[in-house]
PDB file of C-alpha atoms in Angstrom:
ATOM      1  CA  MET A  18     146.734 185.719 -70.368  1.00 56.00           C
ATOM      2  CA  GLY A  19     146.451 189.410 -69.438  1.00 67.00           C
ATOM      3  CA  SER A  20     148.084 188.864 -66.056  1.00 73.00           C
ATOM      4  CA  GLU A  21     150.855 186.775 -67.580  1.00 75.00           C
ATOM      5  CA  LEU A  22     151.514 189.691 -69.915  1.00 78.00           C
ATOM      6  CA  ALA A  23     151.674 191.976 -66.871  1.00 80.00           C
ATOM      7  CA  VAL A  24     154.359 189.728 -65.378  1.00 80.00           C
ATOM      8  CA  ARG A  25     156.411 189.656 -68.561  1.00 76.00           C
ATOM      9  CA  THR A  26     156.143 193.379 -69.242  1.00 78.00           C
ATOM     10  CA  GLY A  27     156.555 194.435 -65.607  1.00 80.00           C
ATOM     11  CA  ILE A  28     153.346 196.401 -65.129  1.00 81.00           C
ATOM     12  CA  GLY A  29     150.976 196.652 -62.188  1.00 84.00           C
ATOM     13  CA  PRO A  30     152.089 194.730 -59.117  1.00 83.00           C
ATOM     14  CA  TYR A  31     155.005 193.326 -61.126  1.00 83.00           C
ATOM     15  CA  SER A  32     156.590 196.691 -61.963  1.00 85.00           C
ATOM     16  CA  GLU A  33     159.259 196.301 -59.266  1.00 86.00           C
ATOM     17  CA  TYR A  34     160.604 193.129 -60.911  1.00 85.00           C
ATOM     18  CA  GLY A  35     163.048 193.350 -63.787  1.00 83.00           C
ATOM     19  CA  GLU A  36     164.085 190.611 -66.188  1.00 82.00           C
ATOM     20  CA  ALA A  37     166.654 189.376 -63.678  1.00 86.00           C
ATOM     21  CA  ARG A  38     163.873 188.794 -61.136  1.00 87.00           C
ATOM     22  CA  GLU A  39     161.348 187.224 -63.503  1.00 86.00           C
ATOM     23  CA  ALA A  40     161.292 184.016 -61.438  1.00 89.00           C
ATOM     24  CA  GLU A  41     160.227 186.025 -58.380  1.00 91.00           C
ATOM     25  CA  ALA A  42     157.525 187.782 -60.399  1.00 89.00           C
ATOM     26  CA  LEU A  43     156.233 184.433 -61.653  1.00 90.00           C
ATOM     27  CA  LYS A  44     156.202 183.104 -58.094  1.00 92.00           C
ATOM     28  CA  LEU A  45     154.094 186.091 -56.997  1.00 91.00           C
ATOM     29  CA  PHE A  46     151.819 185.630 -60.005  1.00 90.00           C
ATOM     30  CA  THR A  47     151.334 181.938 -59.209  1.00 93.00           C
ATOM     31  CA  GLN A  48     150.543 182.684 -55.569  1.00 95.00           C
ATOM     32  CA  ARG A  49     147.997 185.312 -56.569  1.00 93.00           C
ATOM     33  CA  VAL A  50     146.322 182.910 -59.014  1.00 93.00           C
ATOM     34  CA  GLU A  51     146.114 180.209 -56.332  1.00 97.00           C
ATOM     35  CA  ASP A  52     144.683 182.708 -53.835  1.00 97.00           C
ATOM     36  CA  HIS A  53     142.015 183.730 -56.353  1.00 97.00           C
ATOM     37  CA  ARG A  54     141.164 180.089 -57.115  1.00 97.00           C
ATOM     38  CA  ASN A  55     140.815 179.263 -53.419  1.00 97.00           C
ATOM     39  CA  GLU A  56     138.602 182.293 -52.845  1.00 97.00           C
ATOM     40  CA  GLN A  57     136.442 181.359 -55.832  1.00 97.00           C
ATOM     41  CA  ARG A  58     136.155 177.780 -54.545  1.00 96.00           C
ATOM     42  CA  ARG A  59     135.109 179.058 -51.103  1.00 96.00           C
ATOM     43  CA  ARG A  60     132.467 181.346 -52.603  1.00 95.00           C
ATOM     44  CA  GLN A  61     131.140 178.572 -54.822  1.00 94.00           C
ATOM     45  CA  GLN A  62     130.787 176.264 -51.820  1.00 93.00           C
ATOM     46  CA  GLN A  63     128.846 178.957 -49.977  1.00 92.00           C
ATOM     47  CA  LEU A  64     126.503 179.361 -52.942  1.00 91.00           C
ATOM     48  CA  GLU A  65     125.914 175.608 -53.116  1.00 90.00           C
ATOM     49  CA  GLN A  66     124.858 175.338 -49.469  1.00 85.00           C
ATOM     50  CA  PRO A  67     121.118 175.035 -48.858  1.00 78.00           C
ATOM     51  CA  ALA A  68     119.561 178.358 -47.845  1.00 70.00           C
ATOM     52  CA  ASP A  69     118.814 177.153 -44.294  1.00 67.00           C
ATOM     53  CA  GLN A  70     122.523 176.375 -43.745  1.00 60.00           C
ATOM     54  CA  ALA A  71     124.001 179.406 -45.530  1.00 53.00           C
ATOM     55  CA  ALA A  72     123.425 181.856 -42.685  1.00 56.00           C
ATOM     56  CA  PRO A  73     122.580 181.194 -39.052  1.00 59.00           C
ATOM     57  CA  SER A  74     119.068 182.256 -38.152  1.00 56.00           C
ATOM     58  CA  SER A  75     118.623 184.966 -35.564  1.00 60.00           C
ATOM     59  CA  GLN A  76     115.470 183.282 -34.301  1.00 62.00           C
ATOM     60  CA  PRO A  77     115.264 179.794 -32.791  1.00 62.00           C
ATOM     61  CA  PRO A  78     113.152 177.260 -34.711  1.00 64.00           C
ATOM     62  CA  ALA A  79     109.497 177.049 -33.718  1.00 63.00           C
ATOM     63  CA  ALA A  80     108.692 174.206 -31.372  1.00 55.00           C
TER      64      ALA A  80
END
């Protein structure tokens, strides 16, 4: 709710938007939320990968 308050009060990255441009501010807010969700999803997927697949090994496997 803190970010929604920032949109409505025009603080932070939303300071350039006035009441007349609230729809634009909400569009920016929505895009930022979606970007954060996608980034979180990507990080979660990386954490869920098995350790041997998370990072490529610098050494070839022993034969």
